[in-house]
Coordinates of C-alpha atoms and ligand atoms in Angstrom, one line a residue:
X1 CA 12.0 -3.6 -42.6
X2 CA 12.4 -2.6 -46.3
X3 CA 10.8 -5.7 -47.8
X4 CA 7.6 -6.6 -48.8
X5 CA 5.0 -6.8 -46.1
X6 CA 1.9 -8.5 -46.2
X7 CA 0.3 -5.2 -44.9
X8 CA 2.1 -3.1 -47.4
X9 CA 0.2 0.6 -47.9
X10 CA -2.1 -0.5 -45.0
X11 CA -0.8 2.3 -41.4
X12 CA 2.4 0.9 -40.1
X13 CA 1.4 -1.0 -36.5
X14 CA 1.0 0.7 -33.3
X15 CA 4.5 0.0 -31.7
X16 CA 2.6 0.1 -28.4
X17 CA -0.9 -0.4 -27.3
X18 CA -2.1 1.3 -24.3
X19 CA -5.2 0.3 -22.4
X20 CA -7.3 2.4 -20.1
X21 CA -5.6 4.5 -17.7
X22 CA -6.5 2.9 -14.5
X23 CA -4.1 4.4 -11.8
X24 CA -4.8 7.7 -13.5
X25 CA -8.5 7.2 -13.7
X26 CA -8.9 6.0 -10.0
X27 CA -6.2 7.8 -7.7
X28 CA -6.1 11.5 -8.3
X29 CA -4.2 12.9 -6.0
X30 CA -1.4 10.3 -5.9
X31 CA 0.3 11.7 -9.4
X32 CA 1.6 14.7 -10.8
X33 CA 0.9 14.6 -14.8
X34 CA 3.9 15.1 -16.4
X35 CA 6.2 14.1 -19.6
X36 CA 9.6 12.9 -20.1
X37 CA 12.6 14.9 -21.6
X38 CA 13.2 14.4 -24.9
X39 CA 16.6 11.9 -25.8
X40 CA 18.6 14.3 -28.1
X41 CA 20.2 10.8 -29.7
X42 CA 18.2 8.0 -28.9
X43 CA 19.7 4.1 -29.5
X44 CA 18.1 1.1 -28.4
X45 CA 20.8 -0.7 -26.4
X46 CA 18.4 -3.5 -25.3
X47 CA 14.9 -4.7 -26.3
X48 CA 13.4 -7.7 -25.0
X49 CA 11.6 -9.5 -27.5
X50 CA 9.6 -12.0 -25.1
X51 CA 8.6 -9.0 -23.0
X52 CA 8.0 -6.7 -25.9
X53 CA 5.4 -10.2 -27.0
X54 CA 4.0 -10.1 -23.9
X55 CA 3.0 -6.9 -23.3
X56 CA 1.1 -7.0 -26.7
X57 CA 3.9 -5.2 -28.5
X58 CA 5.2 -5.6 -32.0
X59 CA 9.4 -5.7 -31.6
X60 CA 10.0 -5.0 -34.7
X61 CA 8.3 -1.2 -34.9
X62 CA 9.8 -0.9 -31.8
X63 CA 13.3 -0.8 -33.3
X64 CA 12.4 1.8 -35.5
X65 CA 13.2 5.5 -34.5
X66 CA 9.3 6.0 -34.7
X67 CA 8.6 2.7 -31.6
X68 CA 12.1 4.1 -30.0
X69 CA 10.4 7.8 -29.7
X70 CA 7.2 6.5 -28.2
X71 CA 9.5 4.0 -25.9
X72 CA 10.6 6.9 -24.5
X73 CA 7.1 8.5 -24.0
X74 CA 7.3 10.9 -27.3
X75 CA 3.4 12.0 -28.1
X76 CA 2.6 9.2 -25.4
X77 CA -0.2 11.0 -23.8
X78 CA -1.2 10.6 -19.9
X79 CA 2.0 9.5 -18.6
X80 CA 2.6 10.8 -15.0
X81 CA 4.8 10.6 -12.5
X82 CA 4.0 9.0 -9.1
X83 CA 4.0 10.0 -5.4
X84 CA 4.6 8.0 -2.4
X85 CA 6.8 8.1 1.0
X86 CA 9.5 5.3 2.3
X87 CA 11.4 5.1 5.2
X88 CA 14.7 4.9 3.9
X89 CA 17.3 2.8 6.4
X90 CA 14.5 3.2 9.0
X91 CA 14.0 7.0 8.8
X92 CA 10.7 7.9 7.5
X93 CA 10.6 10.6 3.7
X94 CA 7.5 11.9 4.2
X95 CA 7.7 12.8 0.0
X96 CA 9.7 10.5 -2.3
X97 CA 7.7 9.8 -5.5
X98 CA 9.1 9.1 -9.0
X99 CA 11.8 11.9 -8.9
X100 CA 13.2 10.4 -12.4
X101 CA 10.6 8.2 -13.7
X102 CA 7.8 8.3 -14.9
X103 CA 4.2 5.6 -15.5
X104 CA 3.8 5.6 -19.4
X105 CA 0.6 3.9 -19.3
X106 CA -0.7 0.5 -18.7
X107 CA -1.2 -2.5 -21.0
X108 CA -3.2 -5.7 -21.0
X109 CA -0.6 -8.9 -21.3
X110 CA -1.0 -11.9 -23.4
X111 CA -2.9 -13.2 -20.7
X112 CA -4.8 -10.3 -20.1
X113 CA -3.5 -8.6 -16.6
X114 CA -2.7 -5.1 -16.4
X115 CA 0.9 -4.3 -16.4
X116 CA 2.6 -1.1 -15.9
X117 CA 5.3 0.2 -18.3
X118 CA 7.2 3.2 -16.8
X119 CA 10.6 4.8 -17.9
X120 CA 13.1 5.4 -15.3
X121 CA 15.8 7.8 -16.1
X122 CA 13.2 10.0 -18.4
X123 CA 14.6 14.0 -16.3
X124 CA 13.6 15.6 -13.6
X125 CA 9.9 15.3 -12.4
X126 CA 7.5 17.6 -9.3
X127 CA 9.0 14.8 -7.3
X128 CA 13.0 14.8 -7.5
X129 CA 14.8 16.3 -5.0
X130 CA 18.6 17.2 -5.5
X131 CA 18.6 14.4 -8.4
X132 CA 19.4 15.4 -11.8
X133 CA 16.1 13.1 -12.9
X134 CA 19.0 11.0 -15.4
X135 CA 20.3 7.7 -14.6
X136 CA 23.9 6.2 -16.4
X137 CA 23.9 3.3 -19.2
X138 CA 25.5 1.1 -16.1
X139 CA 22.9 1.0 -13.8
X140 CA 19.8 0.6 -16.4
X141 CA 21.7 -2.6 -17.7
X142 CA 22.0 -3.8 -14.4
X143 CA 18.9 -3.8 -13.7
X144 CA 18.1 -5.2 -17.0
X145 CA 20.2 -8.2 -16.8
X146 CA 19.7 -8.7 -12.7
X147 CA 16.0 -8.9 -13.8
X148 CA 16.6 -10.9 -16.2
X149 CA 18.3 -13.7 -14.3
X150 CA 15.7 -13.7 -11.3
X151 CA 13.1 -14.2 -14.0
X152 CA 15.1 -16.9 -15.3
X153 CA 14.9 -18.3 -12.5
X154 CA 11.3 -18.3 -11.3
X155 CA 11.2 -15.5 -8.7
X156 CA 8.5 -12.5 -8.9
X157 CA 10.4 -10.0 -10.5
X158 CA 9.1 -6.6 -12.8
X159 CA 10.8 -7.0 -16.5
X160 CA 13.1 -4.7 -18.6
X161 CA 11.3 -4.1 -21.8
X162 CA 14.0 -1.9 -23.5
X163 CA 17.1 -0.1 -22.2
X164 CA 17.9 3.0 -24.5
X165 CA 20.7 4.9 -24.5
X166 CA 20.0 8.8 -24.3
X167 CA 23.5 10.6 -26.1
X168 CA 23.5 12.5 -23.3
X169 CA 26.0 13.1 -20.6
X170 CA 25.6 12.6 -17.1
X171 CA 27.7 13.1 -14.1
X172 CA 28.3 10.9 -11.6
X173 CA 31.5 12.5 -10.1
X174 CA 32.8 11.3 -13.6
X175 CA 30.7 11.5 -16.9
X176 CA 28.3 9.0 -17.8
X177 CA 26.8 7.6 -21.0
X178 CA 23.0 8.5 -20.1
X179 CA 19.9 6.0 -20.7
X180 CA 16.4 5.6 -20.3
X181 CA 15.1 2.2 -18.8
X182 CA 12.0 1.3 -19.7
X183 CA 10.1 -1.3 -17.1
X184 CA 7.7 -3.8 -16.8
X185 CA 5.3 -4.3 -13.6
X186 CA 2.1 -5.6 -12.2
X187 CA 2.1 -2.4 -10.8
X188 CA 4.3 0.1 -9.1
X189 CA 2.5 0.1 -6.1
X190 CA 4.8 0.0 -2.7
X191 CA 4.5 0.1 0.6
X192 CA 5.5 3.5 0.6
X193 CA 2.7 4.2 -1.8
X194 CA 0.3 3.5 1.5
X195 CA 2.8 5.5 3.5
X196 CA 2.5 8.8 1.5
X197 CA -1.7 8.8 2.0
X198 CA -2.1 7.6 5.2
X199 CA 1.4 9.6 7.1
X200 CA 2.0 12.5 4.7
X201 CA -0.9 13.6 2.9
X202 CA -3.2 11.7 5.6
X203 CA -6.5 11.5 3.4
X204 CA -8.6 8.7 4.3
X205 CA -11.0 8.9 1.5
X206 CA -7.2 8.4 -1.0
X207 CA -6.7 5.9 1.3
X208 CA -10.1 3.9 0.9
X209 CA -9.7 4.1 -3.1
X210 CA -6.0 3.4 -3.0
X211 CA -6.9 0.0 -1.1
X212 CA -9.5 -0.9 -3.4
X213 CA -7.5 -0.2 -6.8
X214 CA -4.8 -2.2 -4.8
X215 CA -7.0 -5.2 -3.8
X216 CA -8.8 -5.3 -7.0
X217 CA -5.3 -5.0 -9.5
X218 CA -3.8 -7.6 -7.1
X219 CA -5.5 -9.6 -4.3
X220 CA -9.2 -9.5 -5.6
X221 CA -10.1 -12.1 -3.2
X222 CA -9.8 -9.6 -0.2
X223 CA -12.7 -8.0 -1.2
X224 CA -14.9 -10.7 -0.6
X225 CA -13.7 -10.2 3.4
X226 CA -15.3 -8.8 6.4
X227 CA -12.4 -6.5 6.5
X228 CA -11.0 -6.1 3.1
X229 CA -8.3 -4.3 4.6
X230 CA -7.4 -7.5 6.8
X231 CA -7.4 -9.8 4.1
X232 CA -5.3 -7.7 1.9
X233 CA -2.6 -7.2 4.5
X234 CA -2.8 -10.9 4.6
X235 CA -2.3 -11.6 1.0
X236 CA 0.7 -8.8 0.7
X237 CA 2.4 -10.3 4.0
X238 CA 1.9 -14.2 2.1
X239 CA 3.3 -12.7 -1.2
X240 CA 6.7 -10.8 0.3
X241 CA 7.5 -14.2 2.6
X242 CA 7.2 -16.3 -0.1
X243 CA 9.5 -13.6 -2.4
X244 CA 11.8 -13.3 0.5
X245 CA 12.4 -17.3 0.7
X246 CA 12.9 -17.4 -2.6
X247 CA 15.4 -14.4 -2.7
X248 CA 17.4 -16.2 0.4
X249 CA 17.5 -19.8 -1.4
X250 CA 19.5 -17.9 -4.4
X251 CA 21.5 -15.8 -2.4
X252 CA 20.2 -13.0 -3.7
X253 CA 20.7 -9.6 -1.8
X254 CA 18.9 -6.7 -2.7
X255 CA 20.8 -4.2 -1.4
X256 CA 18.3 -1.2 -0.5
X257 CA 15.5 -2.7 1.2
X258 CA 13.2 0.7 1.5
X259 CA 9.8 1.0 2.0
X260 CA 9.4 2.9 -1.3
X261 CA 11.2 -0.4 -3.1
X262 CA 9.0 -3.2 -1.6
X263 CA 5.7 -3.9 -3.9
X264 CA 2.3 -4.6 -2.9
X265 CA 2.1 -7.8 -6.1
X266 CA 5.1 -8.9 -4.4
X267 CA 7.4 -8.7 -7.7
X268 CA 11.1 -8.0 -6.6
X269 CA 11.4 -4.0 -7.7
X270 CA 14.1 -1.5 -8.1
X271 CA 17.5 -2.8 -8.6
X272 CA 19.6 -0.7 -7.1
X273 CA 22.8 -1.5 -5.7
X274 CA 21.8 -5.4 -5.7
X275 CA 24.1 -8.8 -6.2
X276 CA 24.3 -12.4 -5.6
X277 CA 26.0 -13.6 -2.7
X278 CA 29.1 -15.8 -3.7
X279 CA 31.0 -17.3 -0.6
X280 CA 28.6 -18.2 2.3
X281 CA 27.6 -15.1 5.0
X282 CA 24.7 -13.6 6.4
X283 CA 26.8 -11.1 6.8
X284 CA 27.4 -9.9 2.8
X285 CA 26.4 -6.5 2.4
X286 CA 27.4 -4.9 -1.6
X287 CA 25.6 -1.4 -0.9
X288 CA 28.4 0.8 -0.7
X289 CA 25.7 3.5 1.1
X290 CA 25.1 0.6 3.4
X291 CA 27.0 1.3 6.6
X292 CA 25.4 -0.6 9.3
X293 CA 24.8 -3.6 7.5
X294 CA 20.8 -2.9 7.5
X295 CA 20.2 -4.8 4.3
X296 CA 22.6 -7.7 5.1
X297 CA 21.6 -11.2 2.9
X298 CA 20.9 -12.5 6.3
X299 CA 18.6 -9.3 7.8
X300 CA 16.4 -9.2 5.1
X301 CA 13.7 -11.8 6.3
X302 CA 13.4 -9.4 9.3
X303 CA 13.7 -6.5 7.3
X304 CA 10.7 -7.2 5.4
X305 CA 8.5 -7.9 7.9
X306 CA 9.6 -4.6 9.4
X307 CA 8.7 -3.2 6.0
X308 CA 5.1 -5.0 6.5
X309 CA 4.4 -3.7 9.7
X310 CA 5.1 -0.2 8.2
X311 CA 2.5 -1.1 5.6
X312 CA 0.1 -2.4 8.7
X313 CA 0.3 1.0 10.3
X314 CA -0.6 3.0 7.1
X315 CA -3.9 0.5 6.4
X316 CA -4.8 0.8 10.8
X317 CA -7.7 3.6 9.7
X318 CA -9.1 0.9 7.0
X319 CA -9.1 -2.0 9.7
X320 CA -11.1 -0.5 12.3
X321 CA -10.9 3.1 12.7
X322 CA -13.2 3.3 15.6
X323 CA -11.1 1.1 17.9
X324 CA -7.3 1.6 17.2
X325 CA -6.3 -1.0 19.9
X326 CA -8.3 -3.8 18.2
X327 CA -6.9 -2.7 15.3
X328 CA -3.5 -2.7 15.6
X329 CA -4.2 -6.3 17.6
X330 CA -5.4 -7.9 14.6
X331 CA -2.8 -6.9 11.9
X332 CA -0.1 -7.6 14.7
X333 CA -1.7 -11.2 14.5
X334 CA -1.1 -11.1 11.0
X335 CA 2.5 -9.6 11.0
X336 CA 3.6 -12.2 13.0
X337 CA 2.8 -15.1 10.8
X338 CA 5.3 -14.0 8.8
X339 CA 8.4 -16.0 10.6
X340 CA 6.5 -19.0 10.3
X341 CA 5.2 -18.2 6.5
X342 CA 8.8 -17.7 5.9
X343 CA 10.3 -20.6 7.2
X344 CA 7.8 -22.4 5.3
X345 CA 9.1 -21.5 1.6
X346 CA 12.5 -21.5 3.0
X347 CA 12.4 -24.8 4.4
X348 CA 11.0 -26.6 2.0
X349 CA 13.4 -24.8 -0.7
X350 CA 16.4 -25.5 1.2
X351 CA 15.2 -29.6 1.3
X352 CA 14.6 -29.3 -2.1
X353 CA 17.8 -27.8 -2.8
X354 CA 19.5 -30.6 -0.5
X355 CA 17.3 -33.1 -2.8
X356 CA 15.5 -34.3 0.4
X357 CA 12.2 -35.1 -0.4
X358 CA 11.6 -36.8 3.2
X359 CA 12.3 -34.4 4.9
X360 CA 15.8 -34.0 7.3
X361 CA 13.5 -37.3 9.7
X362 CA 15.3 -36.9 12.9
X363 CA 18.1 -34.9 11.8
X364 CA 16.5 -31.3 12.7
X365 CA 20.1 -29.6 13.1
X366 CA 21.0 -30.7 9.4
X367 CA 20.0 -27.6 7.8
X368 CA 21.4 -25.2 10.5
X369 CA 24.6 -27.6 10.8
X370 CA 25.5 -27.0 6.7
X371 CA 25.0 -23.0 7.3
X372 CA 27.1 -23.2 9.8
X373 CA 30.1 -25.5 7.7
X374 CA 29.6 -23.1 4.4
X375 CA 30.3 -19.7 6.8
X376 CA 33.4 -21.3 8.6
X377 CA 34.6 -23.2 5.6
X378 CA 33.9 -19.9 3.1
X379 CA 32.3 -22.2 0.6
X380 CA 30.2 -20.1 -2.6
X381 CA 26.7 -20.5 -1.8
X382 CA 25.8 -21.6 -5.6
X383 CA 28.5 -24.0 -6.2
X384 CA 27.9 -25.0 -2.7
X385 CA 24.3 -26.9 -4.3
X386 CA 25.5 -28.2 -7.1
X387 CA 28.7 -30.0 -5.8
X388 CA 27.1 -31.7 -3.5
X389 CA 24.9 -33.5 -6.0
X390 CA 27.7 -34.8 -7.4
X391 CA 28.9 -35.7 -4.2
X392 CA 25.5 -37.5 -4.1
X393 CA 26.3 -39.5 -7.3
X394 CA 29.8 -40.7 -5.7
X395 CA 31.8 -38.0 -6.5
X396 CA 33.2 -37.4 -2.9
X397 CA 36.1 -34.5 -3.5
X398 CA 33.2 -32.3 -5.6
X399 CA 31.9 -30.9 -2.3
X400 CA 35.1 -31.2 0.0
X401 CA 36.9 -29.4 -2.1
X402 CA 35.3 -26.6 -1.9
X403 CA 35.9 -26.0 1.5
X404 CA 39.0 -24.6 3.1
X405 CA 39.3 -27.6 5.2
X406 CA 38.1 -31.0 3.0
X407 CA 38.2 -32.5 6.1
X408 CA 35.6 -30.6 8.2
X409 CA 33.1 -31.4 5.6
X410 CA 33.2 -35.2 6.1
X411 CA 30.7 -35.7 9.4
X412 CA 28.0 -33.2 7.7
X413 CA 28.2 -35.2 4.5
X414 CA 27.4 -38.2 6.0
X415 CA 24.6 -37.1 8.2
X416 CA 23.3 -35.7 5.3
X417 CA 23.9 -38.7 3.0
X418 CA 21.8 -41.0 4.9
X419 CA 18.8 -38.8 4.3
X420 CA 19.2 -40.5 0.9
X421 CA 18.9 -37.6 -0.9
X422 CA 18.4 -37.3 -4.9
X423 CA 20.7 -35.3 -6.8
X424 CA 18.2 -34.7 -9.7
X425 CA 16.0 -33.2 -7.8
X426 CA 19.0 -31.2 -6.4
X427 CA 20.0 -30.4 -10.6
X428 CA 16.6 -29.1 -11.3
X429 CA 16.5 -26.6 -9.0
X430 CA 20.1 -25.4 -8.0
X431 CA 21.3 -23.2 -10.7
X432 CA 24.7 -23.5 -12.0
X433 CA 24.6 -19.9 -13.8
X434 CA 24.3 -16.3 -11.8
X435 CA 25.0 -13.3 -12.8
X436 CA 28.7 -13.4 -11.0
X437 CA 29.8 -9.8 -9.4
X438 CA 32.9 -9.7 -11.6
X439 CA 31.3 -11.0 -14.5
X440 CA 28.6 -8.1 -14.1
X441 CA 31.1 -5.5 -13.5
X442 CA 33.2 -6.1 -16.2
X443 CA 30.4 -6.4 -19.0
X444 CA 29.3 -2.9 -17.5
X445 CA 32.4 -1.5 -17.9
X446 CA 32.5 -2.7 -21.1
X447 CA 29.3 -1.9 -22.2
X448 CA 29.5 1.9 -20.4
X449 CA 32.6 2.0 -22.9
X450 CA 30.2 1.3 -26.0
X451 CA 31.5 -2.2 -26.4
X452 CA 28.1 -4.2 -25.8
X453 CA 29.5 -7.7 -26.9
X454 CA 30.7 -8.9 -23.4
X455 CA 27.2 -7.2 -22.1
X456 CA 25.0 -9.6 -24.2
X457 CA 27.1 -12.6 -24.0
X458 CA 26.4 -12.1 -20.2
X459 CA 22.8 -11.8 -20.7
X460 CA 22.6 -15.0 -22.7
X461 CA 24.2 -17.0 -19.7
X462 CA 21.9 -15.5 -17.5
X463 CA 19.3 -16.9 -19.1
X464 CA 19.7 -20.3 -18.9
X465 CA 20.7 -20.9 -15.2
X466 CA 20.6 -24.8 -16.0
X467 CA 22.8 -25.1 -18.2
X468 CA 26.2 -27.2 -17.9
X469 CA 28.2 -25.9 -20.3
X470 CA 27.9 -22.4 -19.6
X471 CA 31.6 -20.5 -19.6
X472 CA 33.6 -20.5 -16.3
X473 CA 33.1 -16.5 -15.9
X474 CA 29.5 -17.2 -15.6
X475 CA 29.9 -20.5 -12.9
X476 CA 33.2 -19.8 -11.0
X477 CA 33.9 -17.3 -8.0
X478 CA 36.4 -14.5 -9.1
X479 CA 39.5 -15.2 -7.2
X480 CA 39.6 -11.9 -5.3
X481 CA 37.8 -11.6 -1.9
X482 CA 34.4 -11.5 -2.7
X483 CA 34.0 -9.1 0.6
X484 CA 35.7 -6.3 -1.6
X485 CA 33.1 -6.1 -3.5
X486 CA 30.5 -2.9 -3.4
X487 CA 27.9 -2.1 -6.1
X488 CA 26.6 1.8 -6.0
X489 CA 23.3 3.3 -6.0
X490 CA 24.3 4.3 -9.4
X491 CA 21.5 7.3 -9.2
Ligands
AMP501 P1 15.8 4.7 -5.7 O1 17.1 4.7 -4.9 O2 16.1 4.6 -7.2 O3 14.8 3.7 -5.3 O4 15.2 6.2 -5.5 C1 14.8 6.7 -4.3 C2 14.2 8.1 -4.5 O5 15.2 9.0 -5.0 C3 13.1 8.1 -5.5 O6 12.2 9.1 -5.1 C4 13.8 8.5 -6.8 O7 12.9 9.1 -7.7 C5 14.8 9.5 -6.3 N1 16.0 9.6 -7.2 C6 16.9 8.7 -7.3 N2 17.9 9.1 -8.2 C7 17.4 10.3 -8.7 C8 17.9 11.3 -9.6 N3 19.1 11.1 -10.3 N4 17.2 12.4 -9.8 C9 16.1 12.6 -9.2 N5 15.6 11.8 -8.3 C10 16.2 10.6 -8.0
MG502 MG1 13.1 3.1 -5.5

């Protein structure tokens, strides 16, 4: 920072470069200009280096308290905060919105799409209800390094740029470090975006330019349609199947499946009270505001598409608004290709993750069959994958011994071995790394406690999910019952 620089006397670089305004430009109405609170002692607890090159960013003036200040939306000019509705475990908010957050502006990538940055955790906004508009240090990291590791490995996800510390206090029934976290998105438009203009502030003319700036950020083909409102509920419905197979082969549960925190770019969005699933069961549920089991690993197939229906009703006016019936007829057509889209991705993951590249040939009941043995046997859902290559390559305890009973494993195995599957393509796409509930609690713990060394060390691991040698906290169940464990909304 001190040393010579190539650039010397020339004006230090723009720590961030904003393009045009787009979502400000083109839907008035659906934001409330406004700016973040000032940090009274800012420190950068995390900055993503790749995501900072991505977004066109220079990382090294954004370490400096001058790239810091404008991370955090100091003499940023523009940024607003953002409305939209949700029904929230099935009951309709007519007016959610960004009650915390706020969109600092919009960037071209490397590759040149639009991407949103926003700061969540930046004080109250027009939009928050009882909320105190702050989030904890806990929370922001774990979205940060949940993110992370569903990047890692391949699935749709927005990005953490930077997660900076506030110095401020915040109370969460006991008090918190405070921070600021400060995204990465296609876009932050949701299902509950549509919601808010078609149920609560039922303007059809918002509605019209909100589908447009929608089709055109994400799903340009759609315009080319006879109803671009068709061929964009098509394209959204394609996108979330294919995110929710993907979600399902990892184990991943999200935890608060909203309307207001499913996207329209079908990027996994707001990490809440989220976690991987270790030991085998549709049944795992880690929200601890979760009651019913809505959001269950297993439900959330059907829980999207309940989502997308919701979407379906909101875009009705902009499918035919002369003839409701034929309407509703034709996104219902639509909707219900989502099982079948579903099963697709998930199918042909699951095979993959089996190493099948035939196929299951007569076997149908295979997949179902291996469900069935992980649930009874209580077998962890990741170590499940990668045992059973070995058990491909002759190792025939690796996979047994996993279950409670070796022995109830032995007729699957052998239906399944003479589909001749291969184990490297089982290796290349079961990961041996996720971020582990206990692993995850205890680095945030740690981290909340201003010790960040256990934090990054889980990050790291994170990243590479391949990797063999990565340490046992990072591949091994914790030995407690992994049904004790609950993850807050941490708001
Ligand atoms: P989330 O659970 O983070 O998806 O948030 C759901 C809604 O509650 C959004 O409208 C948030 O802006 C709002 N919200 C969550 N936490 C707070 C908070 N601490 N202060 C104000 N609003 C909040
Ligand atoms: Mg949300």
């Amino acid at each position: 920072m001190f040393g010579a620089r190539e650039d010397e006397g020339a004006a230090p670089p723009a720590p961030l470069t904003f393009s045009d305004p787009t979502y400000v430009r083109e839907l008035e109405g659906l934001f409330v200009p406004w700016t973040a609170e000032p940090a009274p002692d800012p420190r950068l607890l995390v900055l993503e280096d790749n995501v900072a090159r991505d977004v066109g960013a220079d990382a090294e003036a954004l370490r400096t308290p001058a790239g810091i200040a404008a991370l955090l939306g100091e003499g940023v000019e523009g940024t607003v905060a953002q409305g939209y509705a949700g029904h929230q475990f099935g009951a309709f908010s007519p007016r959610l919105g960004d009650g915390r957050a706020l969109l600092l502006g919009e960037v071209l990538d490397r590759d040149g799409r639009r991407r949103d940055l926003h700061l969540k955790g930046s004080g109250r906004t027009p939009f928050a209800r009882g909320g105190d508009g702050k989030a904890p240090v806990g929370p922001m990291l774990r979205e940060h390094v949940i993110s992370e590791a569903m990047h890692a490995l391949g699935i749709p996800t927005t990005r953490a740029l930077a997660v900076i510390a506030t110095g401020e206090t915040v109370y969460r029934e006991v008090p918190l470090p405070g921070a600021v976290l400060v995204r990465v998105a296609d876009s932050h438009l949701r299902v509950g975006t549509f919601e808010y203009v078609a149920k609560t502030l039922r303007d059809g003319e918002l509605l019209g330019r909100l589908l447009d700036y929608a089709i055109a950020r994400h799903h340009p083909h759609a315009a080319d349609a006879e109803i671009s409102a068709l061929a964009f509920f098509d394209a959204v419905v394609a996108a979330q199947a294919e995110l929710l197979a993907r979600w399902m082969l990892v184990g991943f549960v999200h935890g608060v499946m909203n309307t207001d925190n499913m996207t329209i770019s079908g990027e996994t969005i707001d990490y809440g009270p989220c976690a991987f699933m270790e030991r085998y069961d549709p049944a795992t549920v880690f929200s601890s505001i979760d009651h019913g089991g809505r959001y269950a690993y297993g439900r959330q197939p059907l829980i999207a598409q309940w989502n997308l229906a919701r979407l379906a009703e909101a875009l009705l006016p902009l499918i035919g608004a002369d003839a409701p019936e034929v309407a509703a007829e034709k996104a219902t057509a639509i909707l219900d290709t989502f099982p079948a889209r579903f099963g697709e991705h998930w199918t042909a993951g699951v095979h993959a993750k089996l190493g099948l590249t035939a196929g299951v040939g007569e076997d149908e009941a295979l997949v179902d069959d291996l469900l069935g043995l992980l649930h009874d046997e209580e077998v962890d859902w990741t170590l499940a994958f990668r045992a059973l290559a070995s058990t491909a390559r002759g190792d025939t305890t690796a996979f047994a011994g996993l279950a409670r009973d070796p022995a109830a494993t032995t007729g699957w195995v052998q239906r399944w071995l003479a589909c001749s599957p291969n184990p490297d393509v089982m290796d290349a796409v079961n990961p041996v790394v996720i971020p582990r509930n206990e692993a995850v609690e205890d680095a945030l713990a740690h981290a909340t406690a201003g010790d960040l060394g256990p934090y990054e060390r889980l990050v790291d691991a994170v990243r590479r999910p391949f990797a063999t040698d990565a340490a046992p906290a990072y591949t091994q169940p914790a030995e407690r019952d992994a049904g004790d464990y609950v993850t807050y909304c941490g708001t």
